[in-house]
Amino acid sequence: MMRTTMDVVWPPPINNPVGHAVLYWEIFCPPRVAPMLRSRGRCRSFDLETDWDLSRSASRWSALFWDLQACVKFTLLCPPCTYWTPLRASNWLRMPVEQRESYASDGIWFLLLSVAIAKYQDDHGNYYMLEHPAKSTMWNRLEVMSLRGECVEFDMCMMGLATPKSHTPLKKATNIKTNLKLFADQFRNKKCDNTHKHVEVQSTFEGVKLSTYSQIYPQPMCKAIADVVGRLT
């Protein structure tokens, strides 16, 4: 029988308890929104910064899956985007074969992990949001396109992303996919309206590497996510 994405990464099912034991998880990101929601319910952040290595070799992902079956109302998924950037694709053939194989294996693993979690959430009446840069080649993957939900593109400058020194707005085109209409509506009209000057996320600006800095969610975006999740309680 053909093996599916879920066959590859999902453990045997167990009976879920009644109700939701956990309100919010954020996976592949340090504590961002969770601190804002802890007064509303149980929340967790899964990232290297919180001692959660979710790479295949670390094997901690299996513990995460078992915990997920305790019923998590909403899960935010931000898999590493390094593997899916257009720049990486353009440099692909210049990379040594071993490095290409390692990157491909790691990137697909994190992708399948995210898709499996999103699908489990949707199948069990819970919610997910998958976030990645708009130009990420991840959005062209069949596994992502087959997820039930709606895609919305927005610009981070409309959600408060700005340089750390001069607070110049940073334009970063971003996509989300979610099965919760409230979330889609929150980001639907957030394309840059060109009423402000901004800089693109490239190279360095004011001594800061913008591609790294822009991975941090601005506070208005964290608050927007927290507000929607809070309505689920």
PDB file of C-alpha atoms in Angstrom:
ATOM      1  CA  MET A   1       0.000   0.000   0.000  1.00  0.00           C
ATOM      2  CA  MET A   2       1.253   3.501  -0.824  1.00  0.00           C
ATOM      3  CA  ARG A   3       2.588   5.380   2.178  1.00  0.00           C
ATOM      4  CA  THR A   4       1.104   8.825   2.769  1.00  0.00           C
ATOM      5  CA  THR A   5       2.494  11.883   4.563  1.00  0.00           C
ATOM      6  CA  MET A   6       0.596  10.863   7.691  1.00  0.00           C
ATOM      7  CA  ASP A   7       1.987   7.300   7.507  1.00  0.00           C
ATOM      8  CA  VAL A   8       5.494   8.695   7.540  1.00  0.00           C
ATOM      9  CA  VAL A   9       5.224  10.888  10.616  1.00  0.00           C
ATOM     10  CA  TRP A  10       2.041  10.131  12.539  1.00  0.00           C
ATOM     11  CA  PRO A  11       1.888   7.756  15.579  1.00  0.00           C
ATOM     12  CA  PRO A  12      -0.976   5.303  16.227  1.00  0.00           C
ATOM     13  CA  PRO A  13      -4.194   7.094  17.313  1.00  0.00           C
ATOM     14  CA  ILE A  14      -5.356   7.233  20.906  1.00  0.00           C
ATOM     15  CA  ASN A  15      -8.666   8.339  22.354  1.00  0.00           C
ATOM     16  CA  ASN A  16      -8.893  12.099  22.848  1.00  0.00           C
ATOM     17  CA  PRO A  17     -10.258  13.401  26.138  1.00  0.00           C
ATOM     18  CA  VAL A  18     -13.431  15.438  26.048  1.00  0.00           C
ATOM     19  CA  GLY A  19     -12.878  19.175  25.569  1.00  0.00           C
ATOM     20  CA  HIS A  20      -9.665  21.060  24.856  1.00  0.00           C
ATOM     21  CA  ALA A  21      -6.782  20.514  27.243  1.00  0.00           C
ATOM     22  CA  VAL A  22      -4.603  23.130  25.507  1.00  0.00           C
ATOM     23  CA  LEU A  23      -5.559  26.470  23.951  1.00  0.00           C
ATOM     24  CA  TYR A  24      -2.565  27.382  21.796  1.00  0.00           C
ATOM     25  CA  TRP A  25       0.670  25.997  20.418  1.00  0.00           C
ATOM     26  CA  GLU A  26       3.295  27.739  18.289  1.00  0.00           C
ATOM     27  CA  ILE A  27       5.667  25.372  16.510  1.00  0.00           C
ATOM     28  CA  PHE A  28       9.040  26.215  14.946  1.00  0.00           C
ATOM     29  CA  CYS A  29       9.096  29.599  16.632  1.00  0.00           C
ATOM     30  CA  PRO A  30      10.228  30.983  19.986  1.00  0.00           C
ATOM     31  CA  PRO A  31       7.648  32.392  22.435  1.00  0.00           C
ATOM     32  CA  ARG A  32       5.787  35.054  20.472  1.00  0.00           C
ATOM     33  CA  VAL A  33       2.051  34.896  21.023  1.00  0.00           C
ATOM     34  CA  ALA A  34       1.956  32.310  23.813  1.00  0.00           C
ATOM     35  CA  PRO A  35       2.963  34.782  26.566  1.00  0.00           C
ATOM     36  CA  MET A  36      -0.054  36.928  25.642  1.00  0.00           C
ATOM     37  CA  LEU A  37      -2.455  34.008  25.969  1.00  0.00           C
ATOM     38  CA  ARG A  38      -1.316  32.208  29.124  1.00  0.00           C
ATOM     39  CA  SER A  39      -4.031  33.846  31.214  1.00  0.00           C
ATOM     40  CA  ARG A  40      -6.629  32.337  28.832  1.00  0.00           C
ATOM     41  CA  GLY A  41      -5.410  28.737  28.866  1.00  0.00           C
ATOM     42  CA  ARG A  42      -2.479  26.377  28.464  1.00  0.00           C
ATOM     43  CA  CYS A  43      -0.001  27.484  25.782  1.00  0.00           C
ATOM     44  CA  ARG A  44       3.365  26.190  24.593  1.00  0.00           C
ATOM     45  CA  SER A  45       6.176  27.205  22.224  1.00  0.00           C
ATOM     46  CA  PHE A  46       8.224  24.527  20.446  1.00  0.00           C
ATOM     47  CA  ASP A  47      11.555  25.758  19.117  1.00  0.00           C
ATOM     48  CA  LEU A  48      15.287  25.354  19.628  1.00  0.00           C
ATOM     49  CA  GLU A  49      15.094  28.318  22.017  1.00  0.00           C
ATOM     50  CA  THR A  50      12.736  26.312  24.238  1.00  0.00           C
ATOM     51  CA  ASP A  51      14.890  23.162  23.935  1.00  0.00           C
ATOM     52  CA  TRP A  52      12.685  21.496  21.305  1.00  0.00           C
ATOM     53  CA  ASP A  53      14.770  20.173  18.428  1.00  0.00           C
ATOM     54  CA  LEU A  54      12.189  18.892  15.935  1.00  0.00           C
ATOM     55  CA  SER A  55      14.650  17.554  13.384  1.00  0.00           C
ATOM     56  CA  ARG A  56      14.148  13.943  12.339  1.00  0.00           C
ATOM     57  CA  SER A  57      17.318  12.740  14.051  1.00  0.00           C
ATOM     58  CA  ALA A  58      16.358  14.291  17.407  1.00  0.00           C
ATOM     59  CA  SER A  59      13.186  12.158  17.660  1.00  0.00           C
ATOM     60  CA  ARG A  60      11.443  14.698  19.913  1.00  0.00           C
ATOM     61  CA  TRP A  61       8.785  15.183  17.250  1.00  0.00           C
ATOM     62  CA  SER A  62       7.131  11.906  18.317  1.00  0.00           C
ATOM     63  CA  ALA A  63       6.583  13.268  21.841  1.00  0.00           C
ATOM     64  CA  LEU A  64       5.062  16.418  20.334  1.00  0.00           C
ATOM     65  CA  PHE A  65       2.595  14.318  18.321  1.00  0.00           C
ATOM     66  CA  TRP A  66       1.448  12.385  21.344  1.00  0.00           C
ATOM     67  CA  ASP A  67       0.884  15.619  23.245  1.00  0.00           C
ATOM     68  CA  LEU A  68      -1.039  17.095  20.319  1.00  0.00           C
ATOM     69  CA  GLN A  69      -3.682  14.418  20.706  1.00  0.00           C
ATOM     70  CA  ALA A  70      -4.646  15.945  24.054  1.00  0.00           C
ATOM     71  CA  CYS A  71      -6.695  18.401  21.952  1.00  0.00           C
ATOM     72  CA  VAL A  72      -5.007  21.688  21.036  1.00  0.00           C
ATOM     73  CA  LYS A  73      -7.527  24.299  19.951  1.00  0.00           C
ATOM     74  CA  PHE A  74      -5.181  26.339  17.723  1.00  0.00           C
ATOM     75  CA  THR A  75      -1.697  25.682  16.352  1.00  0.00           C
ATOM     76  CA  LEU A  76       0.585  28.211  14.631  1.00  0.00           C
ATOM     77  CA  LEU A  77       3.136  26.604  12.293  1.00  0.00           C
ATOM     78  CA  CYS A  78       6.239  28.443  11.063  1.00  0.00           C
ATOM     79  CA  PRO A  79       8.591  25.829   9.531  1.00  0.00           C
ATOM     80  CA  PRO A  80      12.119  27.070   8.710  1.00  0.00           C
ATOM     81  CA  CYS A  81      12.003  29.022   5.446  1.00  0.00           C
ATOM     82  CA  THR A  82      15.720  28.751   4.640  1.00  0.00           C
ATOM     83  CA  TYR A  83      15.119  25.639   2.566  1.00  0.00           C
ATOM     84  CA  TRP A  84      12.417  27.209   0.399  1.00  0.00           C
ATOM     85  CA  THR A  85      13.723  30.643  -0.576  1.00  0.00           C
ATOM     86  CA  PRO A  86      14.024  31.625  -4.269  1.00  0.00           C
ATOM     87  CA  LEU A  87      17.699  32.426  -3.610  1.00  0.00           C
ATOM     88  CA  ARG A  88      18.290  28.873  -2.414  1.00  0.00           C
ATOM     89  CA  ALA A  89      16.615  27.548  -5.554  1.00  0.00           C
ATOM     90  CA  SER A  90      18.780  29.731  -7.812  1.00  0.00           C
ATOM     91  CA  ASN A  91      21.961  28.509  -6.087  1.00  0.00           C
ATOM     92  CA  TRP A  92      20.876  24.879  -5.978  1.00  0.00           C
ATOM     93  CA  LEU A  93      23.154  23.510  -8.704  1.00  0.00           C
ATOM     94  CA  ARG A  94      26.135  25.426  -7.330  1.00  0.00           C
ATOM     95  CA  MET A  95      25.912  23.623  -3.995  1.00  0.00           C
ATOM     96  CA  PRO A  96      27.899  20.417  -3.330  1.00  0.00           C
ATOM     97  CA  VAL A  97      25.786  17.292  -3.807  1.00  0.00           C
ATOM     98  CA  GLU A  98      25.990  16.293  -0.126  1.00  0.00           C
ATOM     99  CA  GLN A  99      24.845  19.742   0.965  1.00  0.00           C
ATOM    100  CA  ARG A 100      21.949  19.643  -1.506  1.00  0.00           C
ATOM    101  CA  GLU A 101      20.827  16.258  -0.223  1.00  0.00           C
ATOM    102  CA  SER A 102      21.000  17.421   3.393  1.00  0.00           C
ATOM    103  CA  TYR A 103      19.035  20.597   2.676  1.00  0.00           C
ATOM    104  CA  ALA A 104      16.396  18.728   0.682  1.00  0.00           C
ATOM    105  CA  SER A 105      15.972  16.080   3.380  1.00  0.00           C
ATOM    106  CA  ASP A 106      15.690  18.610   6.221  1.00  0.00           C
ATOM    107  CA  GLY A 107      13.395  20.967   4.339  1.00  0.00           C
ATOM    108  CA  ILE A 108      10.972  18.242   3.294  1.00  0.00           C
ATOM    109  CA  TRP A 109      10.981  16.770   6.792  1.00  0.00           C
ATOM    110  CA  PHE A 110       9.937  20.057   8.421  1.00  0.00           C
ATOM    111  CA  LEU A 111       7.348  20.563   5.688  1.00  0.00           C
ATOM    112  CA  LEU A 112       5.803  17.109   6.188  1.00  0.00           C
ATOM    113  CA  LEU A 113       5.800  17.640   9.940  1.00  0.00           C
ATOM    114  CA  SER A 114       3.890  20.914   9.561  1.00  0.00           C
ATOM    115  CA  VAL A 115       1.417  19.490   7.053  1.00  0.00           C
ATOM    116  CA  ALA A 116       0.751  16.462   9.250  1.00  0.00           C
ATOM    117  CA  ILE A 117      -0.023  18.681  12.242  1.00  0.00           C
ATOM    118  CA  ALA A 118      -2.226  21.026  10.203  1.00  0.00           C
ATOM    119  CA  LYS A 119      -4.140  18.083   8.730  1.00  0.00           C
ATOM    120  CA  TYR A 120      -4.620  16.497  12.144  1.00  0.00           C
ATOM    121  CA  GLN A 121      -5.952  19.780  13.520  1.00  0.00           C
ATOM    122  CA  ASP A 122      -8.415  20.157  10.652  1.00  0.00           C
ATOM    123  CA  ASP A 123      -9.545  16.525  10.735  1.00  0.00           C
ATOM    124  CA  HIS A 124     -10.367  16.815  14.444  1.00  0.00           C
ATOM    125  CA  GLY A 125     -12.307  20.063  14.333  1.00  0.00           C
ATOM    126  CA  ASN A 126      -9.467  22.255  15.566  1.00  0.00           C
ATOM    127  CA  TYR A 127      -7.567  25.073  13.879  1.00  0.00           C
ATOM    128  CA  TYR A 128      -4.178  25.816  12.377  1.00  0.00           C
ATOM    129  CA  MET A 129      -2.307  28.644  10.681  1.00  0.00           C
ATOM    130  CA  LEU A 130       0.701  27.966   8.443  1.00  0.00           C
ATOM    131  CA  GLU A 131       2.944  30.998   7.807  1.00  0.00           C
ATOM    132  CA  HIS A 132       5.786  31.468   5.315  1.00  0.00           C
ATOM    133  CA  PRO A 133       7.167  34.230   3.059  1.00  0.00           C
ATOM    134  CA  ALA A 134       4.961  34.816   0.012  1.00  0.00           C
ATOM    135  CA  LYS A 135       7.822  33.934  -2.365  1.00  0.00           C
ATOM    136  CA  SER A 136       8.599  30.668  -0.605  1.00  0.00           C
ATOM    137  CA  THR A 137       8.536  27.697  -2.960  1.00  0.00           C
ATOM    138  CA  MET A 138       6.839  25.747  -0.159  1.00  0.00           C
ATOM    139  CA  TRP A 139       3.485  27.134  -1.346  1.00  0.00           C
ATOM    140  CA  ASN A 140       3.919  25.228  -4.625  1.00  0.00           C
ATOM    141  CA  ARG A 141       4.138  21.861  -2.878  1.00  0.00           C
ATOM    142  CA  LEU A 142       1.178  19.564  -3.405  1.00  0.00           C
ATOM    143  CA  GLU A 143       1.136  18.676   0.302  1.00  0.00           C
ATOM    144  CA  VAL A 144       0.499  22.312   1.220  1.00  0.00           C
ATOM    145  CA  MET A 145      -1.942  23.009  -1.603  1.00  0.00           C
ATOM    146  CA  SER A 146      -4.023  19.977  -0.610  1.00  0.00           C
ATOM    147  CA  LEU A 147      -4.620  21.259   2.944  1.00  0.00           C
ATOM    148  CA  ARG A 148      -8.150  22.469   3.576  1.00  0.00           C
ATOM    149  CA  GLY A 149      -8.158  26.199   4.253  1.00  0.00           C
ATOM    150  CA  GLU A 150      -7.710  29.628   2.720  1.00  0.00           C
ATOM    151  CA  CYS A 151      -4.510  31.397   1.656  1.00  0.00           C
ATOM    152  CA  VAL A 152      -4.121  35.127   2.311  1.00  0.00           C
ATOM    153  CA  GLU A 153      -1.166  37.302   1.311  1.00  0.00           C
ATOM    154  CA  PHE A 154      -0.272  40.418   3.293  1.00  0.00           C
ATOM    155  CA  ASP A 155       2.680  42.729   3.895  1.00  0.00           C
ATOM    156  CA  MET A 156       4.380  42.816   7.269  1.00  0.00           C
ATOM    157  CA  CYS A 157       4.780  46.600   7.142  1.00  0.00           C
ATOM    158  CA  MET A 158       0.994  46.792   7.593  1.00  0.00           C
ATOM    159  CA  MET A 159       1.344  44.709  10.765  1.00  0.00           C
ATOM    160  CA  GLY A 160       3.975  46.910  12.368  1.00  0.00           C
ATOM    161  CA  LEU A 161       7.256  45.440  11.093  1.00  0.00           C
ATOM    162  CA  ALA A 162       9.894  48.197  11.132  1.00  0.00           C
ATOM    163  CA  THR A 163      13.653  48.576  11.447  1.00  0.00           C
ATOM    164  CA  PRO A 164      14.881  48.531  15.063  1.00  0.00           C
ATOM    165  CA  LYS A 165      16.678  51.896  15.036  1.00  0.00           C
ATOM    166  CA  SER A 166      14.799  54.388  12.848  1.00  0.00           C
ATOM    167  CA  HIS A 167      11.524  52.418  12.891  1.00  0.00           C
ATOM    168  CA  THR A 168      11.296  52.600   9.105  1.00  0.00           C
ATOM    169  CA  PRO A 169       8.527  50.243   7.905  1.00  0.00           C
ATOM    170  CA  LEU A 170       9.816  46.939   6.480  1.00  0.00           C
ATOM    171  CA  LYS A 171       7.902  45.479   3.561  1.00  0.00           C
ATOM    172  CA  LYS A 172       7.887  41.692   3.698  1.00  0.00           C
ATOM    173  CA  ALA A 173       5.288  39.887   1.596  1.00  0.00           C
ATOM    174  CA  THR A 174       3.934  36.983   3.657  1.00  0.00           C
ATOM    175  CA  ASN A 175       1.395  34.222   3.123  1.00  0.00           C
ATOM    176  CA  ILE A 176      -0.727  32.378   5.623  1.00  0.00           C
ATOM    177  CA  LYS A 177      -2.960  29.360   5.133  1.00  0.00           C
ATOM    178  CA  THR A 178      -5.610  28.707   7.758  1.00  0.00           C
ATOM    179  CA  ASN A 179      -8.838  26.790   8.250  1.00  0.00           C
ATOM    180  CA  LEU A 180     -10.212  29.523  10.541  1.00  0.00           C
ATOM    181  CA  LYS A 181     -12.048  32.322   8.711  1.00  0.00           C
ATOM    182  CA  LEU A 182     -11.505  34.717  11.623  1.00  0.00           C
ATOM    183  CA  PHE A 183      -7.767  34.514  10.947  1.00  0.00           C
ATOM    184  CA  ALA A 184      -8.096  34.936   7.212  1.00  0.00           C
ATOM    185  CA  ASP A 185     -10.243  38.021   7.791  1.00  0.00           C
ATOM    186  CA  GLN A 186      -7.666  39.468  10.209  1.00  0.00           C
ATOM    187  CA  PHE A 187      -4.997  39.563   7.468  1.00  0.00           C
ATOM    188  CA  ARG A 188      -7.109  39.909   4.338  1.00  0.00           C
ATOM    189  CA  ASN A 189      -6.797  43.684   3.834  1.00  0.00           C
ATOM    190  CA  LYS A 190      -3.200  44.076   4.958  1.00  0.00           C
ATOM    191  CA  LYS A 191      -1.443  44.515   1.623  1.00  0.00           C
ATOM    192  CA  CYS A 192       0.793  47.602   1.644  1.00  0.00           C
ATOM    193  CA  ASP A 193      -1.263  50.708   0.835  1.00  0.00           C
ATOM    194  CA  ASN A 194       1.870  52.704  -0.117  1.00  0.00           C
ATOM    195  CA  THR A 195       1.011  55.523   2.288  1.00  0.00           C
ATOM    196  CA  HIS A 196       4.450  55.260   3.883  1.00  0.00           C
ATOM    197  CA  LYS A 197       8.060  54.925   2.813  1.00  0.00           C
ATOM    198  CA  HIS A 198       9.607  51.583   3.573  1.00  0.00           C
ATOM    199  CA  VAL A 199      12.633  49.395   2.873  1.00  0.00           C
ATOM    200  CA  GLU A 200      12.619  45.913   1.378  1.00  0.00           C
ATOM    201  CA  VAL A 201      13.877  42.945   3.365  1.00  0.00           C
ATOM    202  CA  GLN A 202      17.283  42.507   1.764  1.00  0.00           C
ATOM    203  CA  SER A 203      20.958  42.872   2.727  1.00  0.00           C
ATOM    204  CA  THR A 204      21.584  45.056   5.791  1.00  0.00           C
ATOM    205  CA  PHE A 205      20.105  48.362   6.935  1.00  0.00           C
ATOM    206  CA  GLU A 206      21.411  50.457   9.817  1.00  0.00           C
ATOM    207  CA  GLY A 207      23.862  47.641  10.565  1.00  0.00           C
ATOM    208  CA  VAL A 208      21.117  45.005  10.919  1.00  0.00           C
ATOM    209  CA  LYS A 209      20.697  41.920   8.700  1.00  0.00           C
ATOM    210  CA  LEU A 210      17.071  42.412   7.699  1.00  0.00           C
ATOM    211  CA  SER A 211      16.348  38.847   6.554  1.00  0.00           C
ATOM    212  CA  THR A 212      17.087  37.611  10.076  1.00  0.00           C
ATOM    213  CA  TYR A 213      15.489  40.518  11.913  1.00  0.00           C
ATOM    214  CA  SER A 214      12.246  40.270   9.920  1.00  0.00           C
ATOM    215  CA  GLN A 215      11.650  36.745  11.223  1.00  0.00           C
ATOM    216  CA  ILE A 216      10.566  38.322  14.510  1.00  0.00           C
ATOM    217  CA  TYR A 217       6.842  38.964  14.602  1.00  0.00           C
ATOM    218  CA  PRO A 218       6.054  42.617  15.381  1.00  0.00           C
ATOM    219  CA  GLN A 219       3.928  43.190  18.469  1.00  0.00           C
ATOM    220  CA  PRO A 220       0.811  44.310  16.524  1.00  0.00           C
ATOM    221  CA  MET A 221       0.863  41.016  14.621  1.00  0.00           C
ATOM    222  CA  CYS A 222       1.268  38.998  17.824  1.00  0.00           C
ATOM    223  CA  LYS A 223      -1.638  40.892  19.343  1.00  0.00           C
ATOM    224  CA  ALA A 224      -3.800  40.301  16.259  1.00  0.00           C
ATOM    225  CA  ILE A 225      -3.186  36.544  16.516  1.00  0.00           C
ATOM    226  CA  ALA A 226      -3.786  36.551  20.281  1.00  0.00           C
ATOM    227  CA  ASP A 227      -7.054  38.448  19.864  1.00  0.00           C
ATOM    228  CA  VAL A 228      -8.430  35.847  17.435  1.00  0.00           C
ATOM    229  CA  VAL A 229      -7.278  32.860  19.497  1.00  0.00           C
ATOM    230  CA  GLY A 230      -8.765  34.506  22.594  1.00  0.00           C
ATOM    231  CA  ARG A 231     -12.175  34.451  20.948  1.00  0.00           C
ATOM    232  CA  LEU A 232     -12.002  30.658  20.773  1.00  0.00           C
ATOM    233  CA  THR A 233     -12.111  30.293  24.575  1.00  0.00           C
TER     234      THR A 233
END
